[in-house]
Backbone as numpy.savetxt, mean C-alpha at the origin, in Angstrom:
# Nx Ny Nz CAx CAy CAz Cx Cy Cz
-12.42 -6.59 3.29 -12.17 -6.93 3.73 -10.67 -8.22 4.25
-11.42 -8.80 4.08 -9.67 -9.45 4.53 -8.84 -9.09 3.33
-8.87 -8.92 1.54 -7.55 -8.77 1.12 -6.94 -7.82 1.61
-8.16 -6.67 2.40 -6.79 -5.12 3.00 -6.18 -5.66 3.88
-6.66 -6.97 5.04 -5.56 -6.98 5.93 -4.96 -7.63 5.14
-4.99 -8.77 3.91 -3.68 -9.54 3.91 -2.79 -8.61 3.96
-3.20 -7.22 2.73 -2.26 -6.32 1.95 -1.72 -5.55 2.97
-2.52 -5.02 3.88 -2.11 -3.99 4.72 -0.90 -5.37 6.04
-0.92 -6.03 6.77 -0.36 -7.68 7.45 1.23 -7.38 6.23
1.46 -8.54 4.86 2.21 -7.24 4.22 2.62 -6.59 4.72
2.20 -5.19 3.94 2.99 -3.87 4.34 3.68 -3.84 5.92
2.49 -3.85 6.57 3.53 -3.85 7.88 4.90 -4.60 7.56
4.36 -5.99 7.92 5.19 -7.24 8.25 6.40 -7.76 7.20
6.06 -7.02 5.93 7.11 -7.84 4.93 7.74 -7.42 4.38
7.70 -6.10 3.99 8.52 -4.71 3.48 9.91 -4.71 4.13
9.82 -4.48 4.84 11.16 -3.79 6.18 12.41 -4.86 6.43
11.64 -5.40 6.64 13.07 -7.15 6.03 13.42 -7.06 5.07
12.62 -7.12 4.42 13.83 -7.04 3.10 13.60 -6.21 2.41
13.61 -5.08 2.65 14.26 -3.25 2.63 15.82 -4.04 3.43
15.28 -4.37 4.50 16.77 -5.00 5.14 18.03 -5.44 4.83
17.45 -6.14 3.72 18.59 -7.27 3.54 18.66 -6.70 1.63
17.68 -5.61 1.45 18.54 -5.20 -0.58 17.96 -6.13 -1.08
16.15 -6.89 -0.81 16.40 -8.01 -1.87 14.74 -7.32 -2.55
15.49 -6.90 -3.66 14.65 -5.80 -4.37 14.04 -6.19 -4.77
14.32 -7.62 -5.66 13.00 -7.90 -6.27 11.79 -8.65 -5.23
12.17 -9.18 -4.53 10.85 -10.08 -3.62 9.81 -8.89 -2.69
10.55 -7.62 -2.75 9.65 -6.30 -2.50 8.40 -6.31 -3.37
9.51 -6.06 -4.49 8.66 -5.49 -6.08 6.99 -6.97 -6.28
7.83 -8.01 -5.96 6.93 -8.99 -5.13 5.15 -9.19 -4.69
5.77 -8.68 -2.99 5.06 -8.14 -2.76 4.10 -6.62 -2.44
4.22 -5.97 -3.54 3.77 -5.04 -4.18 3.15 -5.29 -5.81
3.20 -6.26 -5.87 3.00 -6.68 -6.90 1.46 -7.99 -7.01
2.03 -8.54 -5.81 1.41 -10.21 -5.23 0.00 -9.14 -3.83
0.56 -9.77 -2.55 -0.60 -9.40 -1.98 -1.09 -8.09 -2.02
-0.42 -6.94 -1.90 -0.52 -5.43 -2.44 -1.13 -5.78 -3.30
-0.67 -5.97 -4.71 -1.47 -5.92 -5.53 -2.65 -5.57 -6.03
-3.91 -6.66 -5.07 -5.52 -6.85 -5.59 -6.00 -5.81 -4.27
-5.17 -5.23 -3.59 -5.71 -3.97 -2.74 -5.99 -2.59 -3.71
-5.47 -2.22 -4.59 -6.51 -1.62 -5.25 -7.60 -1.47 -5.45
-8.30 -2.33 -6.48 -9.10 -3.21 -7.15 -9.85 -3.46 -5.62
-9.39 -3.71 -5.13 -10.44 -3.66 -3.21 -11.04 -2.27 -2.39
-9.81 -1.56 -2.50 -10.11 -0.59 -2.12 -11.64 0.11 -2.71
-10.82 0.66 -4.66 -12.22 1.24 -5.46 -13.33 0.98 -5.22
-13.04 -0.38 -4.95 -14.63 -1.49 -4.16 -15.29 -0.64 -3.18
-14.71 -0.67 -2.34 -15.29 -0.10 -1.51 -14.66 1.02 -1.24
-14.68 2.25 -1.86 -15.08 3.15 -2.65 -16.40 3.51 -2.73
-16.52 2.87 -3.31 -18.34 2.95 -4.04 -19.27 3.31 -2.64
-18.94 1.51 -2.42 -20.21 1.54 -1.49 -20.04 2.16 -0.29
-18.86 3.43 -0.17 -19.05 4.40 1.33 -20.57 5.62 1.09
-20.11 6.22 2.65 -21.45 7.16 2.47 -20.76 8.02 1.85
-19.84 8.67 1.63 -19.08 9.45 1.29 -18.30 8.92 -0.28
-18.23 8.68 -1.30 -17.95 7.56 -1.99 -16.50 8.40 -2.65
-16.76 9.73 -2.95 -15.98 10.97 -3.60 -14.96 10.74 -2.67
-15.04 11.39 -1.45 -14.16 11.64 -0.48 -13.28 10.21 -0.33
-13.79 9.16 -0.36 -13.45 7.37 0.18 -12.35 7.46 -1.28
-12.49 7.71 -2.34 -11.83 7.51 -3.34 -10.21 7.56 -3.39
-10.44 9.43 -3.44 -9.81 10.74 -2.88 -9.13 9.94 -2.17
-9.15 9.32 -0.48 -7.95 8.95 -0.19 -7.19 7.75 -0.80
-8.42 6.49 -1.24 -7.82 5.31 -2.10 -6.51 5.98 -2.81
-7.12 7.36 -3.57 -5.99 7.78 -4.47 -5.06 7.48 -3.97
-4.54 8.39 -2.67 -3.25 8.16 -1.84 -2.91 7.52 -1.57
-3.36 6.38 -0.56 -3.02 4.92 -0.70 -1.67 4.51 -1.68
-3.33 3.98 -3.19 -1.71 3.25 -4.07 -0.46 4.46 -4.37
-1.09 6.35 -4.17 0.21 7.04 -4.77 1.47 6.29 -4.22
0.96 6.26 -2.28 1.97 5.64 -1.81 3.07 4.24 -2.16
1.34 3.64 -2.84 2.45 2.59 -3.24 2.49 2.28 -4.38
2.74 3.58 -4.76 4.10 3.79 -6.83 4.80 4.72 -6.06
4.50 4.98 -5.74 6.20 6.01 -4.73 6.98 4.97 -4.03
6.58 3.78 -3.04 7.34 2.54 -3.23 7.96 1.45 -4.47
7.80 1.23 -4.98 7.12 0.23 -6.16 8.66 1.62 -6.85
8.43 2.89 -7.23 10.10 3.71 -7.83 10.53 3.76 -6.83
10.46 3.38 -5.52 12.31 3.75 -4.96 12.69 2.49 -4.56
11.39 1.50 -4.91 12.43 -0.26 -5.63 13.19 -0.58 -6.54
12.56 0.31 -7.31 13.23 -0.01 -8.72 14.27 1.30 -8.67
14.88 2.34 -8.07 15.81 3.20 -7.70 16.81 2.38 -6.50
16.26 1.50 -6.04 17.10 0.77 -4.52 17.14 1.34 -3.68
16.51 2.32 -3.41 16.30 3.70 -2.56 15.81 3.53 -0.61
15.77 2.58 -0.37 16.26 1.30 0.64 15.23 2.99 2.24
15.95 4.16 1.69 14.99 4.99 3.00 13.73 5.37 2.55
13.58 4.91 0.91 12.45 5.82 0.25 11.67 5.00 0.29
11.41 4.19 0.04 11.27 2.32 0.24 10.06 2.36 1.92
10.71 2.91 2.94 10.13 2.44 4.20 9.46 3.92 4.41
10.22 5.40 4.22 9.51 6.29 3.99 7.54 6.12 3.96
7.21 5.82 2.47 6.49 5.60 1.73 5.64 4.42 2.28
6.30 2.93 2.24 5.91 1.85 3.30 4.88 2.86 4.96
5.58 3.62 5.17 4.64 3.76 6.65 3.48 5.03 6.13
3.92 6.15 5.32 2.90 6.39 4.53 1.18 5.53 3.68
1.96 5.01 3.60 1.48 3.75 3.12 -0.22 3.62 4.36
0.62 2.61 5.61 0.15 2.90 6.92 -0.99 3.17 6.67
-0.31 4.81 6.82 -1.38 5.73 7.70 -1.81 5.88 7.04
-2.04 5.79 5.47 -3.13 6.74 5.08 -4.23 5.64 4.37
-3.72 4.07 4.30 -4.16 2.81 4.67 -6.00 3.24 6.44
-4.54 3.70 6.95 -6.01 3.15 7.73 -6.85 4.56 8.12
-6.55 5.64 7.48 -7.30 6.80 7.13 -8.38 6.71 6.36
-7.65 5.97 5.12 -9.54 5.34 4.31 -10.20 4.40 4.77
-9.69 4.02 5.45 -10.62 2.38 6.68 -11.19 3.42 7.06
-10.79 4.28 8.26 -12.22 4.80 8.73 -12.73 5.39 7.68
-12.92 6.16 6.31 -13.49 6.76 6.31 -14.54 5.75 5.33
-14.58 5.03 5.30 -15.74 4.46 4.92 -17.05 3.94 6.10
């Protein structure tokens, strides 16, 4: 769970200021660094959940949000990065509640 907390903090606190400064490379670094462990951690936690199929589906939603953030970063679309960042925060909370 510590990895998820680190990823969530990076998602909430590091992404918006980097978007404001249009530091696209640093955003990619956050997505591949602290956020990079998120996918494997969620997969592992989903397997341990009471309803693993449901948890796996919710984990995939978060992964899709993060992937969309990466695509938006590549396209240098600040509004889309922030839109998917908010979705990822919400969907991560939903995933954690499903455990």
